[in-house]
PDB file of C-alpha atoms in Angstrom:
ATOM      1  CA  MET A   1      23.663 -13.612   6.124  1.00 37.00           C
ATOM      2  CA  GLN A   2      20.769 -15.610   7.523  1.00 36.00           C
ATOM      3  CA  ARG A   3      16.821 -15.015   6.008  1.00 41.00           C
ATOM      4  CA  LYS A   4      16.139 -14.167   9.683  1.00 37.00           C
ATOM      5  CA  ASP A   5      18.660 -11.496  10.055  1.00 37.00           C
ATOM      6  CA  THR A   6      17.164 -10.196   6.469  1.00 39.00           C
ATOM      7  CA  LEU A   7      13.829 -10.111   7.839  1.00 44.00           C
ATOM      8  CA  HIS A   8      14.531  -8.390  11.048  1.00 41.00           C
ATOM      9  CA  CYS A   9      17.440  -5.910   9.831  1.00 40.00           C
ATOM     10  CA  ASN A  10      16.539  -3.519  12.765  1.00 32.00           C
ATOM     11  CA  ALA A  11      16.251  -6.183  15.785  1.00 30.00           C
ATOM     12  CA  GLN A  12      18.300  -4.147  17.578  1.00 28.00           C
ATOM     13  CA  SER A  13      16.820  -1.019  17.206  1.00 33.00           C
ATOM     14  CA  VAL A  14      15.085   1.037  20.440  1.00 31.00           C
ATOM     15  CA  PRO A  15      11.391   1.577  20.399  1.00 34.00           C
ATOM     16  CA  SER A  16      10.552   5.291  19.967  1.00 36.00           C
ATOM     17  CA  PRO A  17       7.504   7.604  19.333  1.00 35.00           C
ATOM     18  CA  VAL A  18       7.270   8.536  16.115  1.00 36.00           C
ATOM     19  CA  ASP A  19       5.130  12.294  15.993  1.00 36.00           C
ATOM     20  CA  THR A  20       8.471  13.552  15.738  1.00 33.00           C
ATOM     21  CA  ARG A  21       8.967  15.163  12.343  1.00 35.00           C
ATOM     22  CA  SER A  22      12.240  13.560  11.384  1.00 41.00           C
ATOM     23  CA  ALA A  23      10.773  10.092  12.683  1.00 47.00           C
ATOM     24  CA  LEU A  24       8.788  10.271   9.478  1.00 53.00           C
ATOM     25  CA  MET A  25      11.857  11.436   7.102  1.00 51.00           C
ATOM     26  CA  LEU A  26      11.969   8.745   4.471  1.00 54.00           C
ATOM     27  CA  ILE A  27      15.512   8.351   2.367  1.00 54.00           C
ATOM     28  CA  THR A  28      14.547   6.635  -0.832  1.00 60.00           C
ATOM     29  CA  PRO A  29      17.359   5.380  -2.338  1.00 65.00           C
ATOM     30  CA  ASN A  30      18.256   7.437  -5.941  1.00 67.00           C
ATOM     31  CA  ARG A  31      17.393   4.501  -8.357  1.00 76.00           C
ATOM     32  CA  SER A  32      15.474   4.676 -11.485  1.00 82.00           C
ATOM     33  CA  ASN A  33      14.486   1.308 -11.100  1.00 87.00           C
ATOM     34  CA  LEU A  34      13.083   1.143  -7.706  1.00 92.00           C
ATOM     35  CA  ASN A  35       9.328   1.078  -7.509  1.00 94.00           C
ATOM     36  CA  LYS A  36       8.352   3.194  -4.245  1.00 95.00           C
ATOM     37  CA  ILE A  37       4.946   2.410  -3.130  1.00 97.00           C
ATOM     38  CA  VAL A  38       2.966   4.191  -0.526  1.00 97.00           C
ATOM     39  CA  VAL A  39      -0.185   2.870   1.457  1.00 97.00           C
ATOM     40  CA  LEU A  40      -1.547   5.844   2.918  1.00 94.00           C
ATOM     41  CA  ASN A  41      -4.707   6.704   5.067  1.00 91.00           C
ATOM     42  CA  PRO A  42      -4.130   9.344   8.264  1.00 83.00           C
ATOM     43  CA  LYS A  43      -7.152   7.080   9.666  1.00 86.00           C
ATOM     44  CA  GLY A  44      -6.463   4.120  11.623  1.00 84.00           C
ATOM     45  CA  GLY A  45      -8.265   1.269  11.045  1.00 87.00           C
ATOM     46  CA  CYS A  46      -8.563   0.906   7.187  1.00 92.00           C
ATOM     47  CA  GLY A  47      -6.781  -1.786   6.327  1.00 93.00           C
ATOM     48  CA  LYS A  48      -3.368  -0.586   4.976  1.00 95.00           C
ATOM     49  CA  THR A  49      -0.994  -3.446   6.360  1.00 95.00           C
ATOM     50  CA  THR A  50      -3.498  -6.020   4.823  1.00 96.00           C
ATOM     51  CA  LEU A  51      -2.992  -4.428   1.584  1.00 97.00           C
ATOM     52  CA  VAL A  52       0.642  -3.814   2.263  1.00 98.00           C
ATOM     53  CA  THR A  53       1.081  -7.408   3.471  1.00 98.00           C
ATOM     54  CA  ASN A  54      -0.734  -8.841   0.471  1.00 98.00           C
ATOM     55  CA  ILE A  55       0.606  -6.872  -2.123  1.00 98.00           C
ATOM     56  CA  ALA A  56       4.548  -7.978  -0.920  1.00 98.00           C
ATOM     57  CA  SER A  57       3.428 -11.369  -0.317  1.00 97.00           C
ATOM     58  CA  ARG A  58       2.370 -11.467  -4.441  1.00 97.00           C
ATOM     59  CA  ILE A  59       5.400  -9.582  -5.425  1.00 97.00           C
ATOM     60  CA  ALA A  60       7.681 -11.778  -3.332  1.00 96.00           C
ATOM     61  CA  ALA A  61       6.289 -14.580  -5.970  1.00 94.00           C
ATOM     62  CA  ASP A  62       7.728 -13.448  -8.610  1.00 91.00           C
ATOM     63  CA  ASP A  63      10.951 -14.216  -7.662  1.00 76.00           C
ATOM     64  CA  SER A  64      12.170 -10.350  -6.078  1.00 82.00           C
ATOM     65  CA  THR A  65      12.521  -9.562  -2.922  1.00 90.00           C
ATOM     66  CA  PRO A  66      10.531  -6.659  -2.249  1.00 96.00           C
ATOM     67  CA  ALA A  67      10.915  -4.494   1.197  1.00 96.00           C
ATOM     68  CA  ILE A  68       8.133  -3.264   3.314  1.00 97.00           C
ATOM     69  CA  MET A  69       9.074   0.253   5.315  1.00 95.00           C
ATOM     70  CA  ASP A  70       6.780   0.109   8.649  1.00 95.00           C
ATOM     71  CA  PHE A  71       6.256   3.482  10.062  1.00 93.00           C
ATOM     72  CA  ASP A  72       3.085   2.140  11.918  1.00 91.00           C
ATOM     73  CA  PRO A  73       4.061   2.342  15.932  1.00 91.00           C
ATOM     74  CA  GLN A  74       1.608  -0.826  16.259  1.00 91.00           C
ATOM     75  CA  GLY A  75       4.703  -2.754  14.071  1.00 93.00           C
ATOM     76  CA  SER A  76       1.871  -5.257  12.740  1.00 94.00           C
ATOM     77  CA  THR A  77       3.498  -5.870   9.992  1.00 96.00           C
ATOM     78  CA  MET A  78       7.219  -6.816  11.265  1.00 96.00           C
ATOM     79  CA  ARG A  79       4.852  -8.825  13.595  1.00 96.00           C
ATOM     80  CA  TRP A  80       3.340 -10.922  10.161  1.00 97.00           C
ATOM     81  CA  LEU A  81       7.375 -10.757   8.689  1.00 97.00           C
ATOM     82  CA  GLU A  82       7.753 -12.547  12.569  1.00 96.00           C
ATOM     83  CA  LYS A  83       5.410 -15.127  11.562  1.00 97.00           C
ATOM     84  CA  ARG A  84       5.593 -16.029   8.024  1.00 97.00           C
ATOM     85  CA  PRO A  85       7.240 -19.106   7.276  1.00 97.00           C
ATOM     86  CA  ALA A  86      10.937 -19.884   6.516  1.00 95.00           C
ATOM     87  CA  ASP A  87       9.838 -21.798   3.646  1.00 96.00           C
ATOM     88  CA  ARG A  88       7.669 -18.902   1.848  1.00 96.00           C
ATOM     89  CA  PRO A  89       9.204 -16.540  -0.496  1.00 96.00           C
ATOM     90  CA  PRO A  90      11.619 -13.910   1.564  1.00 95.00           C
ATOM     91  CA  ILE A  91      10.321 -10.201   2.163  1.00 96.00           C
ATOM     92  CA  TYR A  92      12.691  -7.578   3.407  1.00 96.00           C
ATOM     93  CA  GLY A  93      11.764  -6.052   6.602  1.00 96.00           C
ATOM     94  CA  ILE A  94      12.390  -2.027   7.753  1.00 94.00           C
ATOM     95  CA  ALA A  95      11.009  -1.640  11.363  1.00 93.00           C
ATOM     96  CA  ALA A  96      10.700   2.601  10.540  1.00 92.00           C
ATOM     97  CA  TYR A  97       9.297   3.269  13.979  1.00 90.00           C
ATOM     98  CA  LYS A  98      12.256   2.250  15.999  1.00 88.00           C
ATOM     99  CA  GLN A  99      15.400   4.406  16.038  1.00 81.00           C
ATOM    100  CA  SER A 100      18.570   3.289  16.908  1.00 76.00           C
ATOM    101  CA  MET A 101      20.874   4.469  19.433  1.00 78.00           C
ATOM    102  CA  GLY A 102      24.045   3.385  17.698  1.00 75.00           C
ATOM    103  CA  ALA A 103      23.180   3.935  13.547  1.00 78.00           C
ATOM    104  CA  THR A 104      22.173   7.026  11.016  1.00 83.00           C
ATOM    105  CA  ARG A 105      18.462   7.240   9.922  1.00 81.00           C
ATOM    106  CA  SER A 106      19.570   7.139   7.099  1.00 83.00           C
ATOM    107  CA  TRP A 107      21.917   3.656   7.861  1.00 82.00           C
ATOM    108  CA  GLN A 108      18.151   2.535   9.577  1.00 84.00           C
ATOM    109  CA  LEU A 109      15.807   3.241   6.223  1.00 87.00           C
ATOM    110  CA  ARG A 110      18.217   1.908   4.098  1.00 88.00           C
ATOM    111  CA  VAL A 111      16.516  -0.169   0.937  1.00 91.00           C
ATOM    112  CA  PRO A 112      18.847  -3.174  -0.290  1.00 90.00           C
ATOM    113  CA  HIS A 113      20.626  -2.820  -3.593  1.00 88.00           C
ATOM    114  CA  GLU A 114      18.939  -6.132  -5.210  1.00 89.00           C
ATOM    115  CA  THR A 115      14.991  -4.890  -3.874  1.00 93.00           C
ATOM    116  CA  THR A 116      13.267  -2.966  -6.895  1.00 93.00           C
ATOM    117  CA  THR A 117      10.115  -3.071  -4.887  1.00 95.00           C
ATOM    118  CA  LEU A 118       9.274  -1.164  -1.565  1.00 96.00           C
ATOM    119  CA  LEU A 119       6.205  -0.913  -0.068  1.00 97.00           C
ATOM    120  CA  VAL A 120       5.728   1.675   2.428  1.00 96.00           C
ATOM    121  CA  ASP A 121       3.093   0.798   5.539  1.00 95.00           C
ATOM    122  CA  SER A 122       2.468   4.587   7.029  1.00 93.00           C
ATOM    123  CA  PRO A 123       1.427   5.513  10.294  1.00 91.00           C
ATOM    124  CA  ALA A 124      -2.355   6.577  11.330  1.00 87.00           C
ATOM    125  CA  GLY A 125      -2.203  10.511  11.604  1.00 84.00           C
ATOM    126  CA  VAL A 126       0.070  11.835   9.339  1.00 86.00           C
ATOM    127  CA  ALA A 127       0.424  15.887   9.553  1.00 84.00           C
ATOM    128  CA  HIS A 128       0.977  17.481   6.478  1.00 82.00           C
ATOM    129  CA  ASN A 129       4.544  17.980   5.970  1.00 81.00           C
ATOM    130  CA  ASP A 130       5.448  14.432   7.039  1.00 87.00           C
ATOM    131  CA  LEU A 131       2.475  13.719   4.164  1.00 90.00           C
ATOM    132  CA  CYS A 132       4.740  15.731   1.811  1.00 90.00           C
ATOM    133  CA  ASN A 133       8.101  13.097   3.112  1.00 88.00           C
ATOM    134  CA  LEU A 134       6.547   9.788   2.702  1.00 90.00           C
ATOM    135  CA  THR A 135       4.883  10.487  -1.031  1.00 92.00           C
ATOM    136  CA  ARG A 136       7.959  12.597  -2.191  1.00 88.00           C
ATOM    137  CA  ASP A 137       9.338  10.233  -5.046  1.00 90.00           C
ATOM    138  CA  ALA A 138       6.757   7.911  -4.978  1.00 94.00           C
ATOM    139  CA  THR A 139       5.613   6.044  -8.129  1.00 95.00           C
ATOM    140  CA  SER A 140       2.570   4.545  -6.700  1.00 96.00           C
ATOM    141  CA  ILE A 141      -0.185   5.900  -3.530  1.00 97.00           C
ATOM    142  CA  LEU A 142      -2.827   3.174  -2.833  1.00 97.00           C
ATOM    143  CA  VAL A 143      -5.538   5.213  -0.743  1.00 95.00           C
ATOM    144  CA  PRO A 144      -7.823   2.315   1.265  1.00 95.00           C
ATOM    145  CA  VAL A 145     -11.306   3.431   1.993  1.00 94.00           C
ATOM    146  CA  LEU A 146     -13.646   1.570   4.177  1.00 93.00           C
ATOM    147  CA  PRO A 147     -17.402   1.564   3.953  1.00 92.00           C
ATOM    148  CA  SER A 148     -18.365   3.710   6.352  1.00 91.00           C
ATOM    149  CA  ALA A 149     -19.571   7.413   6.683  1.00 90.00           C
ATOM    150  CA  ILE A 150     -16.237   8.532   8.898  1.00 91.00           C
ATOM    151  CA  ASP A 151     -13.741   6.502   6.758  1.00 91.00           C
ATOM    152  CA  ILE A 152     -15.641   8.346   4.041  1.00 91.00           C
ATOM    153  CA  HIS A 153     -14.752  11.911   5.648  1.00 90.00           C
ATOM    154  CA  ALA A 154     -11.359  10.761   6.451  1.00 89.00           C
ATOM    155  CA  ALA A 155     -10.284   9.429   2.707  1.00 90.00           C
ATOM    156  CA  ALA A 156     -11.787  12.367   1.469  1.00 91.00           C
ATOM    157  CA  ARG A 157     -10.054  14.657   3.483  1.00 90.00           C
ATOM    158  CA  CYS A 158      -6.953  12.480   2.359  1.00 92.00           C
ATOM    159  CA  ILE A 159      -7.351  12.625  -1.086  1.00 92.00           C
ATOM    160  CA  ALA A 160      -7.748  16.302  -0.715  1.00 92.00           C
ATOM    161  CA  ASP A 161      -4.272  16.772   0.773  1.00 93.00           C
ATOM    162  CA  LEU A 162      -2.321  14.163  -1.303  1.00 94.00           C
ATOM    163  CA  LEU A 163      -3.925  16.847  -4.233  1.00 92.00           C
ATOM    164  CA  LEU A 164      -3.454  20.268  -2.487  1.00 93.00           C
ATOM    165  CA  ILE A 165      -0.741  19.814   0.039  1.00 92.00           C
ATOM    166  CA  ALA A 166       1.520  17.011  -1.485  1.00 93.00           C
ATOM    167  CA  LYS A 167       1.174  18.551  -4.988  1.00 93.00           C
ATOM    168  CA  VAL A 168       0.419  14.977  -6.202  1.00 93.00           C
ATOM    169  CA  ASP A 169      -0.978  15.536  -9.717  1.00 90.00           C
ATOM    170  CA  ARG A 170      -3.502  13.282 -10.948  1.00 85.00           C
ATOM    171  CA  ARG A 171      -2.336  13.050 -14.576  1.00 85.00           C
ATOM    172  CA  ASP A 172       0.671  11.491 -13.197  1.00 90.00           C
ATOM    173  CA  GLY A 173      -1.553   8.533 -12.926  1.00 91.00           C
ATOM    174  CA  LYS A 174       0.180   7.274  -9.662  1.00 94.00           C
ATOM    175  CA  LEU A 175      -2.748   7.922  -6.930  1.00 95.00           C
ATOM    176  CA  GLY A 176      -5.184   5.222  -7.025  1.00 94.00           C
ATOM    177  CA  VAL A 177      -7.928   4.100  -4.098  1.00 94.00           C
ATOM    178  CA  ILE A 178      -8.980   1.015  -2.946  1.00 95.00           C
ATOM    179  CA  ALA A 179     -12.315   0.025  -1.493  1.00 94.00           C
ATOM    180  CA  ASN A 180     -11.408  -2.328   1.470  1.00 94.00           C
ATOM    181  CA  ARG A 181     -13.605  -4.497   3.444  1.00 93.00           C
ATOM    182  CA  THR A 182     -16.724  -4.174   0.974  1.00 94.00           C
ATOM    183  CA  ARG A 183     -19.870  -6.179   1.206  1.00 91.00           C
ATOM    184  CA  ARG A 184     -21.888  -6.020  -2.204  1.00 87.00           C
ATOM    185  CA  ASN A 185     -25.826  -5.102  -1.763  1.00 88.00           C
ATOM    186  CA  THR A 186     -25.458  -3.656   1.409  1.00 91.00           C
ATOM    187  CA  LYS A 187     -26.411   0.293   1.782  1.00 91.00           C
ATOM    188  CA  SER A 188     -22.346   0.796   2.725  1.00 90.00           C
ATOM    189  CA  TYR A 189     -21.193  -0.237   0.235  1.00 91.00           C
ATOM    190  CA  ALA A 190     -23.284   1.441  -2.044  1.00 91.00           C
ATOM    191  CA  SER A 191     -22.584   4.668  -0.233  1.00 90.00           C
ATOM    192  CA  LEU A 192     -18.882   4.157  -0.811  1.00 90.00           C
ATOM    193  CA  MET A 193     -19.079   3.545  -4.456  1.00 88.00           C
ATOM    194  CA  ARG A 194     -21.190   6.585  -4.635  1.00 89.00           C
ATOM    195  CA  PHE A 195     -17.729   8.512  -2.903  1.00 90.00           C
ATOM    196  CA  LEU A 196     -15.561   6.701  -5.333  1.00 87.00           C
ATOM    197  CA  ASP A 197     -17.284   7.791  -8.203  1.00 84.00           C
ATOM    198  CA  SER A 198     -16.878  11.436  -7.414  1.00 85.00           C
ATOM    199  CA  LEU A 199     -13.389  11.285  -7.055  1.00 84.00           C
ATOM    200  CA  GLY A 200     -12.029  10.954 -10.650  1.00 82.00           C
ATOM    201  CA  ILE A 201      -9.276   8.762  -9.211  1.00 88.00           C
ATOM    202  CA  PRO A 202      -8.646   5.025 -10.670  1.00 90.00           C
ATOM    203  CA  VAL A 203     -10.705   2.648  -7.996  1.00 92.00           C
ATOM    204  CA  VAL A 204      -7.623   0.132  -8.419  1.00 95.00           C
ATOM    205  CA  GLY A 205      -9.369  -3.232  -6.673  1.00 95.00           C
ATOM    206  CA  VAL A 206     -12.305  -3.810  -4.516  1.00 95.00           C
ATOM    207  CA  LEU A 207     -11.597  -6.211  -1.778  1.00 96.00           C
ATOM    208  CA  ARG A 208     -14.222  -8.196   0.101  1.00 95.00           C
ATOM    209  CA  ASP A 209     -15.258  -8.827   3.847  1.00 95.00           C
ATOM    210  CA  SER A 210     -13.217 -11.950   3.555  1.00 95.00           C
ATOM    211  CA  GLN A 211     -11.970 -14.277   6.884  1.00 96.00           C
ATOM    212  CA  ASN A 212      -8.885 -15.264   4.496  1.00 97.00           C
ATOM    213  CA  PHE A 213      -7.377 -11.807   5.008  1.00 97.00           C
ATOM    214  CA  VAL A 214      -7.855 -12.520   8.772  1.00 96.00           C
ATOM    215  CA  ARG A 215      -6.472 -16.420   8.316  1.00 96.00           C
ATOM    216  CA  GLY A 216      -3.345 -14.854   6.252  1.00 96.00           C
ATOM    217  CA  ALA A 217      -2.476 -12.302   8.648  1.00 96.00           C
ATOM    218  CA  GLU A 218      -2.332 -14.622  11.377  1.00 96.00           C
ATOM    219  CA  GLU A 219      -0.300 -17.086   9.029  1.00 96.00           C
ATOM    220  CA  GLY A 220       2.291 -14.905   7.838  1.00 97.00           C
ATOM    221  CA  LEU A 221       0.707 -15.182   4.734  1.00 97.00           C
ATOM    222  CA  GLY A 222      -1.100 -13.655   1.682  1.00 97.00           C
ATOM    223  CA  VAL A 223      -4.566 -14.413   0.084  1.00 97.00           C
ATOM    224  CA  CYS A 224      -2.485 -15.610  -2.943  1.00 96.00           C
ATOM    225  CA  GLU A 225      -0.506 -18.459  -0.803  1.00 97.00           C
ATOM    226  CA  LEU A 226      -3.394 -19.878   0.764  1.00 96.00           C
ATOM    227  CA  PRO A 227      -5.433 -22.945  -0.252  1.00 94.00           C
ATOM    228  CA  ALA A 228      -7.157 -21.640  -3.612  1.00 90.00           C
ATOM    229  CA  ARG A 229     -10.548 -23.394  -3.149  1.00 89.00           C
ATOM    230  CA  ARG A 230     -11.974 -19.984  -1.252  1.00 89.00           C
ATOM    231  CA  THR A 231      -9.284 -17.514  -2.204  1.00 96.00           C
ATOM    232  CA  THR A 232     -10.316 -17.253  -5.736  1.00 95.00           C
ATOM    233  CA  GLN A 233     -12.354 -13.873  -5.805  1.00 95.00           C
ATOM    234  CA  ASP A 234      -9.596 -11.742  -3.506  1.00 97.00           C
ATOM    235  CA  VAL A 235      -6.613 -13.087  -5.357  1.00 97.00           C
ATOM    236  CA  GLU A 236      -8.097 -11.753  -8.177  1.00 97.00           C
ATOM    237  CA  GLN A 237      -8.553  -8.474  -6.707  1.00 97.00           C
ATOM    238  CA  ILE A 238      -5.379  -8.534  -5.267  1.00 97.00           C
ATOM    239  CA  GLU A 239      -3.724  -9.691  -8.911  1.00 97.00           C
ATOM    240  CA  LYS A 240      -5.450  -6.997 -10.559  1.00 97.00           C
ATOM    241  CA  ILE A 241      -4.117  -4.214  -7.743  1.00 97.00           C
ATOM    242  CA  THR A 242      -0.366  -5.524  -8.066  1.00 97.00           C
ATOM    243  CA  SER A 243      -0.434  -5.527 -12.135  1.00 96.00           C
ATOM    244  CA  TRP A 244      -1.555  -1.958 -12.063  1.00 96.00           C
ATOM    245  CA  LEU A 245       1.513  -1.412  -9.372  1.00 96.00           C
ATOM    246  CA  GLN A 246       4.185  -3.098 -12.026  1.00 93.00           C
ATOM    247  CA  ASN A 247       3.036  -0.860 -14.892  1.00 94.00           C
ATOM    248  CA  TRP A 248       4.231   2.094 -13.027  1.00 94.00           C
ATOM    249  CA  ARG A 249       6.604   3.094 -16.219  1.00 91.00           C
ATOM    250  CA  ASN A 250       3.758   3.546 -18.206  1.00 91.00           C
ATOM    251  CA  ARG A 251       1.344   5.506 -16.352  1.00 84.00           C
ATOM    252  CA  GLY A 252       3.374   8.585 -15.789  1.00 68.00           C
ATOM    253  CA  ARG A 253       1.116  11.395 -17.966  1.00 56.00           C
ATOM    254  CA  ASN A 254      -0.914   8.537 -19.768  1.00 50.00           C
ATOM    255  CA  VAL A 255      -2.736  10.606 -22.467  1.00 43.00           C
ATOM    256  CA  ASP A 256      -5.459   7.982 -23.317  1.00 51.00           C
ATOM    257  CA  LEU A 257      -6.394   7.779 -19.456  1.00 49.00           C
ATOM    258  CA  ASP A 258      -6.359  11.674 -19.084  1.00 50.00           C
ATOM    259  CA  ARG A 259      -8.725  11.415 -22.127  1.00 46.00           C
ATOM    260  CA  GLN A 260     -10.779   8.583 -20.119  1.00 48.00           C
ATOM    261  CA  ILE A 261     -10.686  10.687 -16.682  1.00 47.00           C
ATOM    262  CA  ARG A 262     -11.841  13.433 -18.915  1.00 46.00           C
ATOM    263  CA  SER A 263     -14.870  11.850 -20.663  1.00 42.00           C
ATOM    264  CA  ALA A 264     -16.062   9.230 -17.953  1.00 43.00           C
ATOM    265  CA  ALA A 265     -19.282   9.888 -16.402  1.00 45.00           C
ATOM    266  CA  ASN A 266     -18.107   8.579 -12.937  1.00 48.00           C
ATOM    267  CA  VAL A 267     -15.183   6.881 -11.720  1.00 46.00           C
ATOM    268  CA  THR A 268     -17.042   3.547 -11.696  1.00 46.00           C
ATOM    269  CA  GLU A 269     -17.105   3.452 -15.197  1.00 48.00           C
ATOM    270  CA  LEU A 270     -13.885   3.974 -16.313  1.00 41.00           C
ATOM    271  CA  TYR A 271     -12.907   1.578 -13.902  1.00 41.00           C
ATOM    272  CA  GLN A 272     -14.942  -0.863 -16.014  1.00 48.00           C
ATOM    273  CA  GLN A 273     -13.654  -0.222 -18.938  1.00 43.00           C
ATOM    274  CA  GLN A 274      -9.892  -1.041 -17.795  1.00 40.00           C
ATOM    275  CA  ARG A 275     -11.203  -4.532 -16.323  1.00 44.00           C
TER     276      ARG A 275
END
């Protein structure tokens, strides 16, 4: 099979709206070795696609073939894959926002057998029922949060829904927060960190407001694949996030982590302990 076919397994699909419940059903293979990572925040523009593509490109560098399942009707992740140079490690793309007239939904959302990491790029405005469907069987759930009052409020509601509606238990160690597009020494950054302090959920990474992410998106690359001269800080955070995600087998019901969460004064202290 040619690599182009691998990247665009749903090239013959016909776009359709994704605001129906069936369109957001995620059929996850029953495989114990599949690391299913859901990047979720119902508010648009919080950097979900940027996070997904940079994690995928970093994991692809380890000689594995990750898959991205794109539920966002804008199809930003699929466009990123189309731009991706042919000489870069392959990433499998599944355009979940499309529906095929000639294939079942389970066939359309199939995950390659060789794939051990599945990244789910969720859409904006996820309803409660869809939230449960998207997060079912997830080994990791990442919530990117931007430093603005509107985004902090939206993230607070998202996390509350994950805990109360999707029944995500923070003691399982699968839920993490990403502070995104931050600028240190600003009031908005201080407000964001105060909010994160109150969550009792690990801050997995802090991504700065960097043009490196914009450049990577334009070229179909992750920051880890750009020249290292100006990307050191960004690469360090992506490496930290990826390391946390790949350690998913050891996070479940981690007694020591649970004890730290109860005893730490705030999430920032816990984050500093884990650095």
